[in-house]
Amino acid sequence: MIDRNIVITGFMGTGKTTVGRLVADRLGRSFVDTDDEIARRAGKSIREIFEQQGESYFRHCERRLCRFLAAQRGLVIATGGGMLVDESNRRVMLASGLVVCLNASPEVIRARLEREASERPLLRGDWQALLAQRAAAYAAIPHQVDTADKTPQRVADEIIALWQTEST
Ligand code: S3P
């Protein structure tokens, strides 16, 4: 179906938001970044939500938003890195559209995250262990795009090409 959502997921630092915006612009679609939407609804940053209400409250907001967005059509959605690690969230998004997981090696992720002044609460812990622990959940997503050595534009092109193949 031509108006199914396009959902971009993957670990922190894989470029979901940048690539998602490019895909949305190119296809003339609305773009939603789930972290931005959760922060907007809560009236505070993701870091503040983690600090004041805890990660489990943040995951609750994510589950709710996941179902809300999956019920809509024609969106490009960039998820937070943990959203589709949850199996039921993954199922809901897979039923709503094309889900693409962006990949990068830990070295590439580290380089990208070091370049950004990051507010991400989970980067204070052992993020490499988290990446390893999530590997099976990310691998369960049928479409994978490697982002190493590619510009965001090129990654967006690959997602659009995939989208065109899938929707014809
Ligand atoms: C998280 C990733 C973050 C954000 C939150 C938790 C995760 O999103 O949702 O800090 O569990 O991987 P980005 O992947 O956009 O940084």
PDB file of C-alpha atoms and ligand atoms in Angstrom:
ATOM      1  CA  MET A   1       0.000   0.000   0.000  1.00  0.00           C
ATOM      2  CA  ILE A   2       1.424   3.302  -1.164  1.00  0.00           C
ATOM      3  CA  ASP A   3       0.616   5.309   1.976  1.00  0.00           C
ATOM      4  CA  ARG A   4       2.106   2.916   4.515  1.00  0.00           C
ATOM      5  CA  ASN A   5       4.462   4.466   7.028  1.00  0.00           C
ATOM      6  CA  ILE A   6       8.216   4.378   6.612  1.00  0.00           C
ATOM      7  CA  VAL A   7       9.843   3.644   9.968  1.00  0.00           C
ATOM      8  CA  ILE A   8      13.569   4.134  10.538  1.00  0.00           C
ATOM      9  CA  THR A   9      15.150   2.504  13.550  1.00  0.00           C
ATOM     10  CA  GLY A  10      18.535   1.337  14.845  1.00  0.00           C
ATOM     11  CA  PHE A  11      20.970   2.079  17.647  1.00  0.00           C
ATOM     12  CA  MET A  12      21.913   5.559  18.852  1.00  0.00           C
ATOM     13  CA  GLY A  13      24.283   7.248  16.420  1.00  0.00           C
ATOM     14  CA  THR A  14      23.177   5.391  13.300  1.00  0.00           C
ATOM     15  CA  GLY A  15      21.676   8.557  11.800  1.00  0.00           C
ATOM     16  CA  LYS A  16      17.943   7.829  12.090  1.00  0.00           C
ATOM     17  CA  THR A  17      16.787  11.421  12.540  1.00  0.00           C
ATOM     18  CA  THR A  18      18.979  12.982   9.846  1.00  0.00           C
ATOM     19  CA  VAL A  19      18.128  10.273   7.333  1.00  0.00           C
ATOM     20  CA  GLY A  20      14.439  10.282   8.282  1.00  0.00           C
ATOM     21  CA  ARG A  21      14.151  14.017   7.605  1.00  0.00           C
ATOM     22  CA  LEU A  22      15.794  13.581   4.192  1.00  0.00           C
ATOM     23  CA  VAL A  23      13.450  10.729   3.260  1.00  0.00           C
ATOM     24  CA  ALA A  24      10.401  12.735   4.381  1.00  0.00           C
ATOM     25  CA  ASP A  25      11.513  15.818   2.406  1.00  0.00           C
ATOM     26  CA  ARG A  26      12.181  13.798  -0.713  1.00  0.00           C
ATOM     27  CA  LEU A  27       8.784  12.066  -0.561  1.00  0.00           C
ATOM     28  CA  GLY A  28       6.866  15.164   0.582  1.00  0.00           C
ATOM     29  CA  ARG A  29       5.740  13.383   3.748  1.00  0.00           C
ATOM     30  CA  SER A  30       5.380  14.482   7.359  1.00  0.00           C
ATOM     31  CA  PHE A  31       8.267  13.508   9.605  1.00  0.00           C
ATOM     32  CA  VAL A  32       8.017  12.426  13.246  1.00  0.00           C
ATOM     33  CA  ASP A  33      10.986  11.825  15.522  1.00  0.00           C
ATOM     34  CA  THR A  34       9.606   9.816  18.449  1.00  0.00           C
ATOM     35  CA  ASP A  35      12.012  11.322  21.017  1.00  0.00           C
ATOM     36  CA  ASP A  36      11.051  14.850  19.959  1.00  0.00           C
ATOM     37  CA  GLU A  37       7.374  13.959  20.132  1.00  0.00           C
ATOM     38  CA  ILE A  38       7.688  12.380  23.602  1.00  0.00           C
ATOM     39  CA  ALA A  39       9.622  15.446  24.818  1.00  0.00           C
ATOM     40  CA  ARG A  40       7.061  17.801  23.274  1.00  0.00           C
ATOM     41  CA  ARG A  41       4.148  15.985  24.913  1.00  0.00           C
ATOM     42  CA  ALA A  42       5.914  15.861  28.297  1.00  0.00           C
ATOM     43  CA  GLY A  43       7.110  19.466  28.103  1.00  0.00           C
ATOM     44  CA  LYS A  44      10.626  18.366  29.051  1.00  0.00           C
ATOM     45  CA  SER A  45      13.708  16.800  27.524  1.00  0.00           C
ATOM     46  CA  ILE A  46      14.340  13.044  27.311  1.00  0.00           C
ATOM     47  CA  ARG A  47      17.163  13.502  29.818  1.00  0.00           C
ATOM     48  CA  GLU A  48      14.750  15.176  32.263  1.00  0.00           C
ATOM     49  CA  ILE A  49      12.154  12.415  31.784  1.00  0.00           C
ATOM     50  CA  PHE A  50      14.785   9.770  32.604  1.00  0.00           C
ATOM     51  CA  GLU A  51      16.007  11.749  35.625  1.00  0.00           C
ATOM     52  CA  GLN A  52      12.620  12.687  37.044  1.00  0.00           C
ATOM     53  CA  GLN A  53      10.339   9.793  36.092  1.00  0.00           C
ATOM     54  CA  GLY A  54      12.767   7.008  35.246  1.00  0.00           C
ATOM     55  CA  GLU A  55      13.378   4.864  32.205  1.00  0.00           C
ATOM     56  CA  SER A  56      10.274   2.718  32.744  1.00  0.00           C
ATOM     57  CA  TYR A  57       8.035   5.787  32.428  1.00  0.00           C
ATOM     58  CA  PHE A  58       9.894   6.770  29.245  1.00  0.00           C
ATOM     59  CA  ARG A  59       9.315   3.243  27.848  1.00  0.00           C
ATOM     60  CA  HIS A  60       5.631   3.557  28.723  1.00  0.00           C
ATOM     61  CA  CYS A  61       5.445   6.836  26.726  1.00  0.00           C
ATOM     62  CA  GLU A  62       7.245   5.100  23.850  1.00  0.00           C
ATOM     63  CA  ARG A  63       4.787   2.186  23.780  1.00  0.00           C
ATOM     64  CA  ARG A  64       1.838   4.570  23.710  1.00  0.00           C
ATOM     65  CA  LEU A  65       3.331   6.751  20.986  1.00  0.00           C
ATOM     66  CA  CYS A  66       4.294   3.688  18.932  1.00  0.00           C
ATOM     67  CA  ARG A  67       0.649   2.586  18.759  1.00  0.00           C
ATOM     68  CA  PHE A  68      -0.597   6.112  18.087  1.00  0.00           C
ATOM     69  CA  LEU A  69       1.790   6.588  15.146  1.00  0.00           C
ATOM     70  CA  ALA A  70       1.249   3.096  13.757  1.00  0.00           C
ATOM     71  CA  ALA A  71      -2.457   3.883  13.428  1.00  0.00           C
ATOM     72  CA  GLN A  72      -1.645   6.743  11.030  1.00  0.00           C
ATOM     73  CA  ARG A  73      -0.699   6.684   7.377  1.00  0.00           C
ATOM     74  CA  GLY A  74       1.893   8.307   5.165  1.00  0.00           C
ATOM     75  CA  LEU A  75       4.418   9.253   7.855  1.00  0.00           C
ATOM     76  CA  VAL A  76       8.169   8.938   7.965  1.00  0.00           C
ATOM     77  CA  ILE A  77       9.025   8.001  11.567  1.00  0.00           C
ATOM     78  CA  ALA A  78      12.475   7.954  13.180  1.00  0.00           C
ATOM     79  CA  THR A  79      12.245   5.969  16.409  1.00  0.00           C
ATOM     80  CA  GLY A  80      14.345   6.284  19.533  1.00  0.00           C
ATOM     81  CA  GLY A  81      17.022   3.573  19.546  1.00  0.00           C
ATOM     82  CA  GLY A  82      15.225   1.415  22.109  1.00  0.00           C
ATOM     83  CA  MET A  83      11.662   1.592  20.825  1.00  0.00           C
ATOM     84  CA  LEU A  84      11.699  -1.447  18.537  1.00  0.00           C
ATOM     85  CA  VAL A  85      13.860  -3.521  20.851  1.00  0.00           C
ATOM     86  CA  ASP A  86      10.513  -4.209  22.507  1.00  0.00           C
ATOM     87  CA  GLU A  87       8.947  -7.104  20.631  1.00  0.00           C
ATOM     88  CA  SER A  88       5.370  -5.873  20.754  1.00  0.00           C
ATOM     89  CA  ASN A  89       6.398  -2.383  19.549  1.00  0.00           C
ATOM     90  CA  ARG A  90       8.276  -4.061  16.724  1.00  0.00           C
ATOM     91  CA  ARG A  91       5.216  -6.064  15.729  1.00  0.00           C
ATOM     92  CA  VAL A  92       3.012  -2.954  15.759  1.00  0.00           C
ATOM     93  CA  MET A  93       5.407  -0.961  13.547  1.00  0.00           C
ATOM     94  CA  LEU A  94       6.033  -3.874  11.166  1.00  0.00           C
ATOM     95  CA  ALA A  95       2.284  -4.042  10.600  1.00  0.00           C
ATOM     96  CA  SER A  96       2.096  -0.294   9.907  1.00  0.00           C
ATOM     97  CA  GLY A  97       4.666   0.000   7.157  1.00  0.00           C
ATOM     98  CA  LEU A  98       8.182  -0.475   5.895  1.00  0.00           C
ATOM     99  CA  VAL A  99      10.602  -0.737   8.832  1.00  0.00           C
ATOM    100  CA  VAL A 100      14.283  -0.190   8.105  1.00  0.00           C
ATOM    101  CA  CYS A 101      17.040  -0.752  10.650  1.00  0.00           C
ATOM    102  CA  LEU A 102      20.187   1.363  10.215  1.00  0.00           C
ATOM    103  CA  ASN A 103      23.456  -0.331  11.174  1.00  0.00           C
ATOM    104  CA  ALA A 104      26.941   0.816  12.009  1.00  0.00           C
ATOM    105  CA  SER A 105      29.891  -0.772  13.777  1.00  0.00           C
ATOM    106  CA  PRO A 106      30.668   0.220  17.386  1.00  0.00           C
ATOM    107  CA  GLU A 107      33.692   2.188  16.092  1.00  0.00           C
ATOM    108  CA  VAL A 108      31.564   4.245  13.712  1.00  0.00           C
ATOM    109  CA  ILE A 109      28.926   4.758  16.395  1.00  0.00           C
ATOM    110  CA  ARG A 110      31.557   5.928  18.877  1.00  0.00           C
ATOM    111  CA  ALA A 111      33.009   8.420  16.385  1.00  0.00           C
ATOM    112  CA  ARG A 112      29.572   9.816  15.591  1.00  0.00           C
ATOM    113  CA  LEU A 113      28.474  10.060  19.219  1.00  0.00           C
ATOM    114  CA  GLU A 114      31.706  11.795  20.191  1.00  0.00           C
ATOM    115  CA  ARG A 115      31.068  14.441  17.551  1.00  0.00           C
ATOM    116  CA  GLU A 116      27.656  15.231  19.009  1.00  0.00           C
ATOM    117  CA  ALA A 117      27.242  17.031  22.331  1.00  0.00           C
ATOM    118  CA  SER A 118      25.017  14.258  23.567  1.00  0.00           C
ATOM    119  CA  GLU A 119      22.173  14.520  26.030  1.00  0.00           C
ATOM    120  CA  ARG A 120      21.478  10.793  25.777  1.00  0.00           C
ATOM    121  CA  PRO A 121      21.020   9.295  29.259  1.00  0.00           C
ATOM    122  CA  LEU A 122      22.014   5.761  28.238  1.00  0.00           C
ATOM    123  CA  LEU A 123      25.428   6.862  26.991  1.00  0.00           C
ATOM    124  CA  ARG A 124      26.534   7.276  30.580  1.00  0.00           C
ATOM    125  CA  GLY A 125      26.427   3.494  30.958  1.00  0.00           C
ATOM    126  CA  ASP A 126      28.147   0.744  28.974  1.00  0.00           C
ATOM    127  CA  TRP A 127      26.568   1.410  25.584  1.00  0.00           C
ATOM    128  CA  GLN A 128      28.638  -1.254  23.829  1.00  0.00           C
ATOM    129  CA  ALA A 129      27.152  -3.906  26.124  1.00  0.00           C
ATOM    130  CA  LEU A 130      23.720  -2.470  25.369  1.00  0.00           C
ATOM    131  CA  LEU A 131      24.404  -2.680  21.626  1.00  0.00           C
ATOM    132  CA  ALA A 132      25.471  -6.335  21.965  1.00  0.00           C
ATOM    133  CA  GLN A 133      22.459  -7.124  24.129  1.00  0.00           C
ATOM    134  CA  ARG A 134      20.120  -5.636  21.507  1.00  0.00           C
ATOM    135  CA  ALA A 135      21.761  -7.244  18.471  1.00  0.00           C
ATOM    136  CA  ALA A 136      19.133  -9.992  18.109  1.00  0.00           C
ATOM    137  CA  ALA A 137      16.235  -7.537  18.388  1.00  0.00           C
ATOM    138  CA  TYR A 138      17.678  -5.281  15.675  1.00  0.00           C
ATOM    139  CA  ALA A 139      18.487  -8.297  13.494  1.00  0.00           C
ATOM    140  CA  ALA A 140      14.821  -9.351  13.700  1.00  0.00           C
ATOM    141  CA  ILE A 141      13.923  -6.383  11.478  1.00  0.00           C
ATOM    142  CA  PRO A 142      13.657  -7.628   7.885  1.00  0.00           C
ATOM    143  CA  HIS A 143      15.310  -4.628   6.172  1.00  0.00           C
ATOM    144  CA  GLN A 144      18.830  -3.629   7.208  1.00  0.00           C
ATOM    145  CA  VAL A 145      20.874  -0.759   5.776  1.00  0.00           C
ATOM    146  CA  ASP A 146      24.553  -0.377   6.587  1.00  0.00           C
ATOM    147  CA  THR A 147      25.444   3.288   7.097  1.00  0.00           C
ATOM    148  CA  ALA A 148      29.237   3.073   7.481  1.00  0.00           C
ATOM    149  CA  ASP A 149      31.075   5.266   4.937  1.00  0.00           C
ATOM    150  CA  LYS A 150      27.799   6.512   3.464  1.00  0.00           C
ATOM    151  CA  THR A 151      26.430  10.028   3.525  1.00  0.00           C
ATOM    152  CA  PRO A 152      22.945  10.502   5.010  1.00  0.00           C
ATOM    153  CA  GLN A 153      21.807  11.379   1.465  1.00  0.00           C
ATOM    154  CA  ARG A 154      23.014   8.027   0.155  1.00  0.00           C
ATOM    155  CA  VAL A 155      21.324   6.147   3.012  1.00  0.00           C
ATOM    156  CA  ALA A 156      18.105   8.074   2.273  1.00  0.00           C
ATOM    157  CA  ASP A 157      18.417   7.103  -1.429  1.00  0.00           C
ATOM    158  CA  GLU A 158      18.710   3.429  -0.461  1.00  0.00           C
ATOM    159  CA  ILE A 159      15.632   3.623   1.758  1.00  0.00           C
ATOM    160  CA  ILE A 160      13.628   5.336  -0.999  1.00  0.00           C
ATOM    161  CA  ALA A 161      14.740   2.712  -3.524  1.00  0.00           C
ATOM    162  CA  LEU A 162      13.667  -0.011  -1.112  1.00  0.00           C
ATOM    163  CA  TRP A 163      10.378   1.756  -0.590  1.00  0.00           C
ATOM    164  CA  GLN A 164       9.765   1.954  -4.342  1.00  0.00           C
ATOM    165  CA  THR A 165      10.538  -1.737  -4.779  1.00  0.00           C
ATOM    166  CA  GLU A 166       8.286  -2.703  -1.889  1.00  0.00           C
ATOM    167  CA  SER A 167       5.359  -0.567  -2.980  1.00  0.00           C
ATOM    168  CA  THR A 168       5.182  -1.683  -6.619  1.00  0.00           C
TER     169      THR A 168
HETATM  170  C1  S3P B   1      17.518   5.355  23.585  1.00  0.00           C
HETATM  171  C2  S3P B   1      17.838   6.096  22.474  1.00  0.00           C
HETATM  172  C3  S3P B   1      17.542   7.535  22.380  1.00  0.00           C
HETATM  173  C4  S3P B   1      16.359   7.900  23.288  1.00  0.00           C
HETATM  174  C5  S3P B   1      16.625   7.449  24.684  1.00  0.00           C
HETATM  175  C6  S3P B   1      16.843   5.934  24.781  1.00  0.00           C
HETATM  176  C7  S3P B   1      17.807   3.900  23.577  1.00  0.00           C
HETATM  177  O1  S3P B   1      17.184   7.840  21.035  1.00  0.00           O
HETATM  178  O2  S3P B   1      15.166   7.338  22.831  1.00  0.00           O
HETATM  179  O3  S3P B   1      17.736   8.160  25.154  1.00  0.00           O
HETATM  180  O4  S3P B   1      17.274   3.169  24.421  1.00  0.00           O
HETATM  181  O5  S3P B   1      18.580   3.455  22.690  1.00  0.00           O
HETATM  182  P1  S3P B   1      18.278   7.985  19.841  1.00  0.00           P
HETATM  183  O6  S3P B   1      18.536   6.606  19.337  1.00  0.00           O
HETATM  184  O7  S3P B   1      17.564   8.817  18.840  1.00  0.00           O
HETATM  185  O8  S3P B   1      19.464   8.640  20.416  1.00  0.00           O
END
